[in-house]
């Protein structure tokens, strides 16, 4: 079995951290080794380069890059490594995060960034786990169990709402 890989969660500013919490918690839920960094592509470009260049050597399987506004962090990191980069656009601007989203999702050809929804922190983590699961069957099992739990939660919500609706409808 291949050695367990880790996920590097990189955010462009400490102001992104509140959104990142759900991502970090989800990675923890799947017992993924996680390291967290504040690295700005424009304020600390050399650190961004260093992290991305060393990612493969250091056993990083996936990089999650969260940033807002002209969110070039994910693209810059992806330029220096073949480790998959997931872009998490942060809703941090007067443009409601559309600027962040487009900065990540519209990467020109050659260097992809797998972009999730604006503030889609949980999905960023789940996608990272899915990528790691290609080499770790136990993660596939954990992901399937997570899907099953979600199904059960929705079915429970359906029962609850039907009950409340019956009261409203007086039936
Ligand atoms: C981006 O600019 C960061 O990722 C953050 O989302 C946004 C605002 O940063 P601060 O001005 O709060 O440091 O670089």
Tab-separated table of N, CA and C and ligand atoms in Angstrom:
chain	number	residue	atom	x	y	z
A	1	UNK	N	0.846	-1.205	0.000
A	1	UNK	CA	0.000	0.000	0.000
A	1	UNK	C	0.876	1.249	0.000
A	2	UNK	N	0.587	2.233	-0.878
A	2	UNK	CA	1.403	3.437	-0.904
A	2	UNK	C	1.296	4.206	0.410
A	3	UNK	N	2.380	4.896	0.751
A	3	UNK	CA	2.374	5.683	1.989
A	3	UNK	C	1.292	6.757	1.900
A	4	UNK	N	0.681	7.052	3.045
A	4	UNK	CA	-0.417	8.022	3.035
A	4	UNK	C	0.086	9.411	2.630
A	5	UNK	N	-0.649	10.008	1.696
A	5	UNK	CA	-0.267	11.336	1.224
A	5	UNK	C	-0.949	12.407	2.064
A	6	UNK	N	-0.400	13.601	1.990
A	6	UNK	CA	-1.036	14.679	2.749
A	6	UNK	C	-1.631	15.728	1.811
A	7	UNK	N	-2.467	16.575	2.404
A	7	UNK	CA	-3.068	17.688	1.667
A	7	UNK	C	-2.496	18.987	2.233
A	8	UNK	N	-2.082	19.869	1.350
A	8	UNK	CA	-1.652	21.204	1.773
A	8	UNK	C	-2.791	22.170	1.495
A	9	UNK	N	-3.261	22.812	2.543
A	9	UNK	CA	-4.302	23.834	2.407
A	9	UNK	C	-3.602	25.187	2.472
A	10	UNK	N	-3.703	25.940	1.387
A	10	UNK	CA	-3.013	27.232	1.302
A	10	UNK	C	-4.055	28.324	1.112
A	11	UNK	N	-3.961	29.363	1.934
A	11	UNK	CA	-4.894	30.488	1.755
A	11	UNK	C	-4.105	31.769	1.519
A	12	UNK	N	-4.687	32.663	0.728
A	12	UNK	CA	-3.977	33.881	0.351
A	12	UNK	C	-3.864	34.901	1.463
A	13	UNK	N	-4.747	34.782	2.461
A	13	UNK	CA	-4.751	35.742	3.564
A	13	UNK	C	-5.379	35.084	4.785
A	14	UNK	N	-4.991	35.548	5.955
A	14	UNK	CA	-5.636	35.010	7.167
A	14	UNK	C	-7.127	35.323	7.174
A	15	UNK	N	-7.551	36.340	6.408
A	15	UNK	CA	-8.977	36.675	6.357
A	15	UNK	C	-9.800	35.576	5.667
A	16	UNK	N	-9.113	34.648	4.974
A	16	UNK	CA	-9.816	33.532	4.317
A	16	UNK	C	-10.117	32.390	5.296
A	17	UNK	N	-9.468	32.426	6.455
A	17	UNK	CA	-9.517	31.272	7.357
A	17	UNK	C	-10.928	30.828	7.776
A	18	UNK	N	-11.836	31.788	8.093
A	18	UNK	CA	-13.182	31.341	8.497
A	18	UNK	C	-13.826	30.391	7.477
A	19	UNK	N	-13.622	30.657	6.188
A	19	UNK	CA	-14.200	29.772	5.155
A	19	UNK	C	-13.465	28.428	5.142
A	20	UNK	N	-12.177	28.473	5.405
A	20	UNK	CA	-11.348	27.259	5.324
A	20	UNK	C	-11.622	26.262	6.440
A	21	UNK	N	-12.249	26.738	7.510
A	21	UNK	CA	-12.439	25.847	8.662
A	21	UNK	C	-13.184	24.573	8.282
A	22	UNK	N	-14.246	24.718	7.484
A	22	UNK	CA	-15.047	23.556	7.098
A	22	UNK	C	-14.208	22.575	6.266
A	23	UNK	N	-13.334	23.129	5.451
A	23	UNK	CA	-12.440	22.298	4.628
A	23	UNK	C	-11.502	21.482	5.517
A	24	UNK	N	-10.914	22.158	6.485
A	24	UNK	CA	-9.954	21.497	7.376
A	24	UNK	C	-10.664	20.437	8.225
A	25	UNK	N	-11.864	20.786	8.706
A	25	UNK	CA	-12.630	19.824	9.514
A	25	UNK	C	-12.989	18.581	8.693
A	26	UNK	N	-13.344	18.798	7.424
A	26	UNK	CA	-13.727	17.654	6.570
A	26	UNK	C	-12.515	16.761	6.315
A	27	UNK	N	-11.357	17.365	6.086
A	27	UNK	CA	-10.142	16.557	5.895
A	27	UNK	C	-9.842	15.754	7.163
A	28	UNK	N	-10.070	16.382	8.305
A	28	UNK	CA	-9.836	15.686	9.583
A	28	UNK	C	-10.786	14.494	9.723
A	29	UNK	N	-12.047	14.739	9.317
A	29	UNK	CA	-13.058	13.672	9.384
A	29	UNK	C	-12.595	12.417	8.625
A	30	UNK	N	-11.862	12.624	7.535
A	30	UNK	CA	-11.366	11.482	6.747
A	30	UNK	C	-9.931	11.097	7.147
A	31	UNK	N	-9.475	11.655	8.261
A	31	UNK	CA	-8.140	11.356	8.811
A	31	UNK	C	-7.012	11.592	7.805
A	32	UNK	N	-7.155	12.702	7.085
A	32	UNK	CA	-6.125	13.074	6.109
A	32	UNK	C	-5.084	13.955	6.798
A	33	UNK	N	-3.827	13.625	6.603
A	33	UNK	CA	-2.764	14.498	7.119
A	33	UNK	C	-2.860	15.844	6.406
A	34	UNK	N	-2.945	16.902	7.179
A	34	UNK	CA	-3.219	18.221	6.588
A	34	UNK	C	-2.231	19.250	7.121
A	35	UNK	N	-1.667	20.012	6.202
A	35	UNK	CA	-0.871	21.160	6.649
A	35	UNK	C	-1.527	22.435	6.131
A	36	UNK	N	-1.416	23.496	6.899
A	36	UNK	CA	-2.137	24.734	6.585
A	36	UNK	C	-1.135	25.889	6.476
A	37	UNK	N	-1.278	26.698	5.429
A	37	UNK	CA	-0.361	27.818	5.205
A	37	UNK	C	-1.122	29.082	4.804
A	38	UNK	N	-0.618	30.223	5.225
A	38	UNK	CA	-1.027	31.500	4.628
A	38	UNK	C	0.119	31.914	3.722
A	39	UNK	N	-0.143	31.893	2.429
A	39	UNK	CA	0.884	32.290	1.442
A	39	UNK	C	0.186	33.094	0.351
A	40	UNK	N	0.691	34.280	0.113
A	40	UNK	CA	0.070	35.124	-0.897
A	40	UNK	C	0.888	35.069	-2.187
A	41	UNK	N	0.168	34.899	-3.303
A	41	UNK	CA	0.866	34.808	-4.593
A	41	UNK	C	1.514	36.130	-4.980
A	42	UNK	N	0.990	37.247	-4.452
A	42	UNK	CA	1.589	38.542	-4.815
A	42	UNK	C	2.415	39.154	-3.681
A	43	UNK	N	2.056	38.809	-2.410
A	43	UNK	CA	2.819	39.408	-1.302
A	43	UNK	C	3.994	38.527	-0.875
A	44	UNK	N	3.859	37.212	-1.095
A	44	UNK	CA	4.977	36.293	-0.790
A	44	UNK	C	5.161	35.326	-1.968
A	45	UNK	N	5.431	35.862	-3.161
A	45	UNK	CA	5.500	34.977	-4.340
A	45	UNK	C	6.580	33.894	-4.222
A	46	UNK	N	7.692	34.221	-3.545
A	46	UNK	CA	8.775	33.228	-3.446
A	46	UNK	C	8.351	32.042	-2.581
A	47	UNK	N	7.540	32.330	-1.539
A	47	UNK	CA	7.056	31.237	-0.687
A	47	UNK	C	6.066	30.360	-1.452
A	48	UNK	N	5.265	30.998	-2.298
A	48	UNK	CA	4.313	30.227	-3.115
A	48	UNK	C	5.086	29.281	-4.035
A	49	UNK	N	6.113	29.807	-4.646
A	49	UNK	CA	6.939	28.981	-5.546
A	49	UNK	C	7.595	27.832	-4.781
A	50	UNK	N	8.142	28.159	-3.626
A	50	UNK	CA	8.845	27.148	-2.825
A	50	UNK	C	7.901	26.021	-2.417
A	51	UNK	N	6.714	26.403	-1.938
A	51	UNK	CA	5.765	25.373	-1.498
A	51	UNK	C	5.409	24.452	-2.657
A	52	UNK	N	5.106	25.044	-3.805
A	52	UNK	CA	4.670	24.235	-4.939
A	52	UNK	C	5.813	23.370	-5.473
A	53	UNK	N	7.001	23.942	-5.555
A	53	UNK	CA	8.148	23.165	-6.064
A	53	UNK	C	8.464	21.967	-5.179
A	54	UNK	N	8.265	22.113	-3.854
A	54	UNK	CA	8.608	21.041	-2.914
A	54	UNK	C	7.471	20.065	-2.664
A	55	UNK	N	6.285	20.368	-3.184
A	55	UNK	CA	5.094	19.598	-2.823
A	55	UNK	C	5.262	18.096	-3.082
A	56	UNK	N	5.735	17.771	-4.265
A	56	UNK	CA	5.849	16.358	-4.651
A	56	UNK	C	6.835	15.629	-3.731
A	57	UNK	N	7.995	16.241	-3.545
A	57	UNK	CA	9.049	15.657	-2.692
A	57	UNK	C	8.567	15.430	-1.270
A	58	UNK	N	7.720	16.342	-0.814
A	58	UNK	CA	7.266	16.277	0.580
A	58	UNK	C	6.027	15.406	0.772
A	59	UNK	N	5.618	14.713	-0.276
A	59	UNK	CA	4.503	13.787	-0.147
A	59	UNK	C	3.143	14.447	-0.128
A	60	UNK	N	3.056	15.625	-0.704
A	60	UNK	CA	1.747	16.288	-0.795
A	60	UNK	C	1.010	15.731	-2.014
A	61	UNK	N	-0.169	15.166	-1.761
A	61	UNK	CA	-0.928	14.541	-2.852
A	61	UNK	C	-1.838	15.504	-3.560
A	62	UNK	N	-2.315	16.491	-2.829
A	62	UNK	CA	-3.228	17.498	-3.379
A	62	UNK	C	-2.957	18.822	-2.670
A	63	UNK	N	-3.044	19.902	-3.435
A	63	UNK	CA	-2.976	21.248	-2.843
A	63	UNK	C	-4.358	21.882	-2.993
A	64	UNK	N	-4.877	22.411	-1.902
A	64	UNK	CA	-6.107	23.206	-1.972
A	64	UNK	C	-5.689	24.662	-1.810
A	65	UNK	N	-6.019	25.480	-2.798
A	65	UNK	CA	-5.602	26.877	-2.771
A	65	UNK	C	-6.838	27.769	-2.700
A	66	UNK	N	-6.956	28.511	-1.612
A	66	UNK	CA	-8.117	29.381	-1.412
A	66	UNK	C	-7.670	30.831	-1.516
A	67	UNK	N	-8.398	31.602	-2.307
A	67	UNK	CA	-8.047	33.025	-2.415
A	67	UNK	C	-9.244	33.802	-2.942
A	68	UNK	N	-9.181	35.111	-2.711
A	68	UNK	CA	-10.266	35.969	-3.174
A	68	UNK	C	-9.764	37.047	-4.115
A	69	UNK	N	-10.724	37.778	-4.672
A	69	UNK	CA	-10.449	38.896	-5.606
A	69	UNK	C	-9.733	38.391	-6.874
A	70	UNK	N	-8.617	39.033	-7.269
A	70	UNK	CA	-7.859	38.534	-8.433
A	70	UNK	C	-7.077	37.311	-7.954
A	71	UNK	N	-7.781	36.196	-7.870
A	71	UNK	CA	-7.285	35.038	-7.109
A	71	UNK	C	-6.337	34.180	-7.947
A	72	UNK	N	-5.114	34.632	-8.062
A	72	UNK	CA	-4.138	33.943	-8.906
A	72	UNK	C	-3.358	32.876	-8.161
A	73	UNK	N	-3.601	32.732	-6.836
A	73	UNK	CA	-2.811	31.803	-6.019
A	73	UNK	C	-2.839	30.374	-6.576
A	74	UNK	N	-4.039	29.884	-6.876
A	74	UNK	CA	-4.147	28.488	-7.338
A	74	UNK	C	-3.373	28.285	-8.642
A	75	UNK	N	-3.530	29.214	-9.561
A	75	UNK	CA	-2.844	29.102	-10.853
A	75	UNK	C	-1.330	29.192	-10.709
A	76	UNK	N	-0.874	30.060	-9.820
A	76	UNK	CA	0.574	30.204	-9.610
A	76	UNK	C	1.145	28.918	-9.017
A	77	UNK	N	0.462	28.374	-8.000
A	77	UNK	CA	0.944	27.121	-7.401
A	77	UNK	C	0.952	26.016	-8.451
A	78	UNK	N	-0.122	25.928	-9.220
A	78	UNK	CA	-0.234	24.863	-10.232
A	78	UNK	C	0.874	24.972	-11.280
A	79	UNK	N	1.344	26.195	-11.519
A	79	UNK	CA	2.384	26.386	-12.535
A	79	UNK	C	3.702	25.728	-12.145
A	80	UNK	N	3.919	25.535	-10.835
A	80	UNK	CA	5.210	25.027	-10.361
A	80	UNK	C	5.194	23.546	-10.012
A	81	UNK	N	4.052	22.866	-10.190
A	81	UNK	CA	3.988	21.470	-9.762
A	81	UNK	C	2.985	20.690	-10.614
A	82	UNK	N	3.164	19.365	-10.649
A	82	UNK	CA	2.154	18.530	-11.300
A	82	UNK	C	1.210	17.917	-10.264
A	83	UNK	N	1.424	18.224	-8.991
A	83	UNK	CA	0.464	17.812	-7.958
A	83	UNK	C	-0.854	18.530	-8.255
A	84	UNK	N	-1.998	17.805	-8.221
A	84	UNK	CA	-3.269	18.467	-8.543
A	84	UNK	C	-3.587	19.613	-7.583
A	85	UNK	N	-4.059	20.710	-8.155
A	85	UNK	CA	-4.421	21.886	-7.355
A	85	UNK	C	-5.932	22.105	-7.459
A	86	UNK	N	-6.570	22.187	-6.306
A	86	UNK	CA	-7.998	22.502	-6.248
A	86	UNK	C	-8.128	23.960	-5.844
A	87	UNK	N	-8.817	24.728	-6.659
A	87	UNK	CA	-9.013	26.146	-6.367
A	87	UNK	C	-10.311	26.345	-5.603
A	88	UNK	N	-10.217	27.081	-4.509
A	88	UNK	CA	-11.409	27.402	-3.715
A	88	UNK	C	-11.590	28.924	-3.728
A	89	UNK	N	-12.498	29.404	-4.580
A	89	UNK	CA	-12.687	30.855	-4.680
A	89	UNK	C	-13.392	31.396	-3.435
A	90	UNK	N	-12.828	32.454	-2.870
A	90	UNK	CA	-13.387	33.038	-1.644
A	90	UNK	C	-14.255	34.244	-2.002
A	91	UNK	N	-15.397	34.310	-1.321
A	91	UNK	CA	-16.333	35.436	-1.554
A	91	UNK	C	-15.871	36.626	-0.712
A	92	UNK	N	-14.804	37.282	-1.169
A	92	UNK	CA	-14.187	38.270	-0.277
A	92	UNK	C	-14.246	39.691	-0.826
A	93	UNK	N	-14.986	39.890	-1.887
A	93	UNK	CA	-14.877	41.186	-2.540
A	93	UNK	C	-16.228	41.826	-2.795
A	94	UNK	N	-16.190	43.001	-3.382
A	94	UNK	CA	-17.414	43.705	-3.760
A	94	UNK	C	-18.120	43.008	-4.916
A	95	UNK	N	-17.442	42.028	-5.538
A	95	UNK	CA	-18.062	41.327	-6.679
A	95	UNK	C	-18.631	39.978	-6.269
A	96	UNK	N	-18.818	39.791	-4.972
A	96	UNK	CA	-19.463	38.579	-4.458
A	96	UNK	C	-18.704	37.290	-4.752
A	97	UNK	N	-17.454	37.392	-5.091
A	97	UNK	CA	-16.666	36.175	-5.327
A	97	UNK	C	-16.627	35.738	-6.773
A	98	UNK	N	-17.394	36.433	-7.622
A	98	UNK	CA	-17.380	36.047	-9.046
A	98	UNK	C	-15.980	36.281	-9.631
A	99	UNK	N	-15.329	37.346	-9.178
A	99	UNK	CA	-13.957	37.617	-9.630
A	99	UNK	C	-13.015	36.482	-9.223
A	100	UNK	N	-13.149	36.012	-7.973
A	100	UNK	CA	-12.300	34.912	-7.478
A	100	UNK	C	-12.559	33.649	-8.302
A	101	UNK	N	-13.852	33.366	-8.518
A	101	UNK	CA	-14.232	32.159	-9.269
A	101	UNK	C	-13.618	32.165	-10.665
A	102	UNK	N	-13.807	33.284	-11.372
A	102	UNK	CA	-13.318	33.345	-12.755
A	102	UNK	C	-11.788	33.305	-12.799
A	103	UNK	N	-11.139	33.907	-11.815
A	103	UNK	CA	-9.671	33.899	-11.785
A	103	UNK	C	-9.132	32.475	-11.686
A	104	UNK	N	-9.927	31.593	-11.061
A	104	UNK	CA	-9.467	30.207	-10.896
A	104	UNK	C	-9.958	29.301	-12.022
A	105	UNK	N	-11.233	29.419	-12.327
A	105	UNK	CA	-11.834	28.443	-13.252
A	105	UNK	C	-11.413	28.687	-14.702
A	106	UNK	N	-11.020	29.922	-15.004
A	106	UNK	CA	-10.687	30.277	-16.385
A	106	UNK	C	-9.193	30.150	-16.693
A	107	UNK	N	-8.542	29.183	-16.044
A	107	UNK	CA	-7.116	28.982	-16.329
A	107	UNK	C	-6.904	28.672	-17.811
A	108	UNK	N	-5.947	29.341	-18.427
A	108	UNK	CA	-5.629	29.021	-19.823
A	108	UNK	C	-5.064	27.601	-19.939
A	109	UNK	N	-5.038	27.080	-21.159
A	109	UNK	CA	-4.665	25.674	-21.358
A	109	UNK	C	-3.244	25.359	-20.869
A	110	UNK	N	-3.078	24.104	-20.453
A	110	UNK	CA	-1.752	23.628	-20.065
A	110	UNK	C	-1.568	23.446	-18.570
A	111	UNK	N	-2.219	24.300	-17.782
A	111	UNK	CA	-2.049	24.230	-16.317
A	111	UNK	C	-3.439	24.294	-15.665
A	112	UNK	N	-4.059	23.126	-15.454
A	112	UNK	CA	-5.428	23.146	-14.925
A	112	UNK	C	-5.498	23.420	-13.420
A	113	UNK	N	-6.591	24.044	-13.031
A	113	UNK	CA	-6.952	24.190	-11.615
A	113	UNK	C	-8.389	23.662	-11.497
A	114	UNK	N	-8.581	22.651	-10.659
A	114	UNK	CA	-9.923	22.069	-10.475
A	114	UNK	C	-10.677	22.948	-9.493
A	115	UNK	N	-11.596	23.743	-10.015
A	115	UNK	CA	-12.209	24.780	-9.176
A	115	UNK	C	-13.562	24.343	-8.634
A	116	UNK	N	-13.758	24.563	-7.341
A	116	UNK	CA	-15.058	24.275	-6.730
A	116	UNK	C	-15.848	25.586	-6.607
A	117	UNK	N	-17.034	25.494	-6.024
A	117	UNK	CA	-17.920	26.665	-5.923
A	117	UNK	C	-17.319	27.756	-5.031
A	118	UNK	N	-17.836	28.964	-5.175
A	118	UNK	CA	-17.430	30.067	-4.293
A	118	UNK	C	-17.725	29.656	-2.842
A	119	UNK	N	-16.720	29.714	-2.007
A	119	UNK	CA	-16.804	29.288	-0.602
A	119	UNK	C	-17.128	27.793	-0.454
A	120	UNK	N	-16.897	27.008	-1.497
A	120	UNK	CA	-17.225	25.566	-1.460
A	120	UNK	C	-16.154	24.759	-0.723
A	121	UNK	N	-15.957	25.117	0.538
A	121	UNK	CA	-14.848	24.553	1.317
A	121	UNK	C	-14.980	23.043	1.519
A	122	UNK	N	-16.184	22.590	1.792
A	122	UNK	CA	-16.376	21.157	2.055
A	122	UNK	C	-16.120	20.349	0.780
A	123	UNK	N	-16.622	20.856	-0.336
A	123	UNK	CA	-16.393	20.139	-1.598
A	123	UNK	C	-14.915	20.106	-1.983
A	124	UNK	N	-14.187	21.173	-1.654
A	124	UNK	CA	-12.742	21.174	-1.937
A	124	UNK	C	-12.084	20.011	-1.195
A	125	UNK	N	-12.465	19.846	0.061
A	125	UNK	CA	-11.886	18.757	0.860
A	125	UNK	C	-12.315	17.394	0.309
A	126	UNK	N	-13.602	17.267	-0.021
A	126	UNK	CA	-14.097	15.970	-0.516
A	126	UNK	C	-13.425	15.598	-1.844
A	127	UNK	N	-13.232	16.586	-2.705
A	127	UNK	CA	-12.560	16.312	-3.979
A	127	UNK	C	-11.112	15.879	-3.725
A	128	UNK	N	-10.472	16.513	-2.761
A	128	UNK	CA	-9.097	16.118	-2.409
A	128	UNK	C	-9.083	14.664	-1.922
A	129	UNK	N	-10.042	14.303	-1.101
A	129	UNK	CA	-10.102	12.922	-0.587
A	129	UNK	C	-10.345	11.956	-1.754
A	130	UNK	N	-11.217	12.346	-2.679
A	130	UNK	CA	-11.479	11.483	-3.841
A	130	UNK	C	-10.202	11.271	-4.663
A	131	UNK	N	-9.423	12.319	-4.832
A	131	UNK	CA	-8.164	12.184	-5.587
A	131	UNK	C	-7.216	11.234	-4.840
A	132	UNK	N	-7.092	11.441	-3.538
A	132	UNK	CA	-6.199	10.565	-2.756
A	132	UNK	C	-6.707	9.126	-2.749
A	133	UNK	N	-8.022	8.956	-2.839
A	133	UNK	CA	-8.604	7.604	-2.754
A	133	UNK	C	-8.222	6.732	-3.957
A	134	UNK	N	-7.743	7.354	-5.035
A	134	UNK	CA	-7.326	6.562	-6.205
A	134	UNK	C	-6.216	5.585	-5.806
A	135	UNK	N	-5.401	5.994	-4.843
A	135	UNK	CA	-4.308	5.128	-4.388
A	135	UNK	C	-4.566	4.534	-3.004
A	136	UNK	N	-5.729	4.854	-2.427
A	136	UNK	CA	-6.010	4.408	-1.055
A	136	UNK	C	-7.442	3.891	-0.964
A	137	UNK	N	-7.632	2.587	-1.168
A	137	UNK	CA	-8.978	2.017	-1.185
A	137	UNK	C	-9.772	2.280	0.092
A	138	UNK	N	-9.091	2.408	1.220
A	138	UNK	CA	-9.831	2.642	2.479
A	138	UNK	C	-10.537	4.007	2.436
A	139	UNK	N	-9.974	4.944	1.683
A	139	UNK	CA	-10.639	6.242	1.547
A	139	UNK	C	-11.891	6.115	0.684
A	140	UNK	N	-11.846	5.197	-0.293
A	140	UNK	CA	-13.052	4.969	-1.124
A	140	UNK	C	-14.185	4.481	-0.237
A	141	UNK	N	-13.865	3.555	0.658
A	141	UNK	CA	-14.891	3.032	1.575
A	141	UNK	C	-15.442	4.166	2.440
A	142	UNK	N	-14.553	5.001	2.944
A	142	UNK	CA	-14.984	6.117	3.807
A	142	UNK	C	-15.867	7.096	3.024
A	143	UNK	N	-15.521	7.331	1.763
A	143	UNK	CA	-16.328	8.234	0.935
A	143	UNK	C	-17.712	7.647	0.685
A	144	UNK	N	-17.760	6.330	0.467
A	144	UNK	CA	-19.064	5.678	0.239
A	144	UNK	C	-19.923	5.751	1.497
A	145	UNK	N	-19.287	5.567	2.644
A	145	UNK	CA	-20.025	5.657	3.914
A	145	UNK	C	-20.557	7.089	4.108
A	146	UNK	N	-19.761	8.069	3.716
A	146	UNK	CA	-20.171	9.476	3.825
A	146	UNK	C	-21.381	9.752	2.932
A	147	UNK	N	-21.357	9.216	1.710
A	147	UNK	CA	-22.503	9.395	0.792
A	147	UNK	C	-23.764	8.763	1.389
A	148	UNK	N	-23.584	7.565	1.984
A	148	UNK	CA	-24.726	6.846	2.563
A	148	UNK	C	-25.318	7.678	3.701
A	149	UNK	N	-24.447	8.244	4.519
A	149	UNK	CA	-24.911	9.073	5.638
A	149	UNK	C	-25.697	10.274	5.119
A	150	UNK	N	-25.202	10.890	4.020
A	150	UNK	CA	-25.911	12.047	3.453
A	150	UNK	C	-27.300	11.639	2.982
A	151	UNK	N	-27.382	10.459	2.345
A	151	UNK	CA	-28.680	9.958	1.868
A	151	UNK	C	-29.634	9.794	3.044
A	152	UNK	N	-29.115	9.186	4.113
A	152	UNK	CA	-29.970	8.968	5.289
A	152	UNK	C	-30.418	10.296	5.892
A	153	UNK	N	-29.524	11.281	5.907
A	153	UNK	CA	-29.871	12.600	6.457
A	153	UNK	C	-30.999	13.248	5.648
A	154	UNK	N	-30.904	13.138	4.325
A	154	UNK	CA	-31.949	13.739	3.474
A	154	UNK	C	-33.279	13.019	3.687
A	155	UNK	N	-33.222	11.692	3.809
A	155	UNK	CA	-34.467	10.936	4.026
A	155	UNK	C	-35.099	11.310	5.366
A	156	UNK	N	-34.257	11.528	6.362
A	156	UNK	CA	-34.758	11.945	7.682
A	156	UNK	C	-35.389	13.341	7.575
A	157	UNK	N	-34.721	14.241	6.837
A	157	UNK	CA	-35.277	15.590	6.637
A	157	UNK	C	-36.618	15.522	5.915
A	158	UNK	N	-36.724	14.623	4.953
A	158	UNK	CA	-37.970	14.437	4.206
A	158	UNK	C	-39.104	14.040	5.163
A	159	UNK	N	-38.787	13.085	6.046
A	159	UNK	CA	-39.801	12.649	7.017
A	159	UNK	C	-40.229	13.816	7.910
A	160	UNK	N	-39.242	14.569	8.410
A	160	UNK	CA	-39.522	15.687	9.319
A	160	UNK	C	-40.375	16.754	8.654
A	161	UNK	N	-39.984	17.120	7.425
A	161	UNK	CA	-40.699	18.197	6.712
A	161	UNK	C	-42.116	17.749	6.366
A	162	UNK	N	-42.250	16.468	5.999
A	162	UNK	CA	-43.607	15.961	5.688
A	162	UNK	C	-44.499	16.081	6.915
A	163	UNK	N	-43.910	15.756	8.077
A	163	UNK	CA	-44.673	15.838	9.321
A	163	UNK	C	-45.105	17.285	9.582
A	164	UNK	N	-44.182	18.223	9.439
A	164	UNK	CA	-44.502	19.632	9.667
A	164	UNK	C	-45.514	20.150	8.642
A	165	UNK	N	-45.372	19.686	7.404
A	165	UNK	CA	-46.295	20.118	6.350
A	165	UNK	C	-47.705	19.611	6.631
A	166	UNK	N	-47.775	18.363	7.151
A	166	UNK	CA	-49.103	17.805	7.477
A	166	UNK	C	-49.788	18.674	8.526
A	167	UNK	N	-49.003	19.154	9.521
A	167	UNK	CA	-49.576	20.031	10.555
A	167	UNK	C	-50.095	21.324	9.930
A	168	UNK	N	-49.276	21.895	9.031
A	168	UNK	CA	-49.677	23.148	8.369
A	168	UNK	C	-50.928	22.950	7.519
A	169	UNK	N	-50.959	21.804	6.853
A	169	UNK	CA	-52.077	21.530	5.936
A	169	UNK	C	-53.311	20.989	6.676
A	170	UNK	N	-53.066	20.698	7.960
A	170	UNK	CA	-54.165	20.165	8.769
A	170	UNK	C	-54.694	18.862	8.221
A	171	UNK	N	-53.786	17.948	7.840
A	171	UNK	CA	-54.243	16.642	7.325
A	171	UNK	C	-53.632	15.502	8.126
B	1	LIG	C1	-6.609	37.637	-1.441
B	1	LIG	O1	-7.205	38.854	-1.212
B	1	LIG	C2	-6.869	36.793	-0.220
B	1	LIG	O2	-6.983	35.451	-0.565
B	1	LIG	C3	-8.158	37.338	0.339
B	1	LIG	O3	-9.264	36.550	-0.051
B	1	LIG	C4	-8.264	38.716	-0.283
B	1	LIG	C5	-8.231	39.809	0.723
B	1	LIG	O4	-7.049	39.712	1.493
B	1	LIG	P1	-6.809	40.649	2.761
B	1	LIG	O5	-6.842	42.045	2.252
B	1	LIG	O6	-7.939	40.352	3.722
B	1	LIG	O7	-5.471	40.238	3.311
B	1	LIG	O8	-5.231	37.768	-1.606
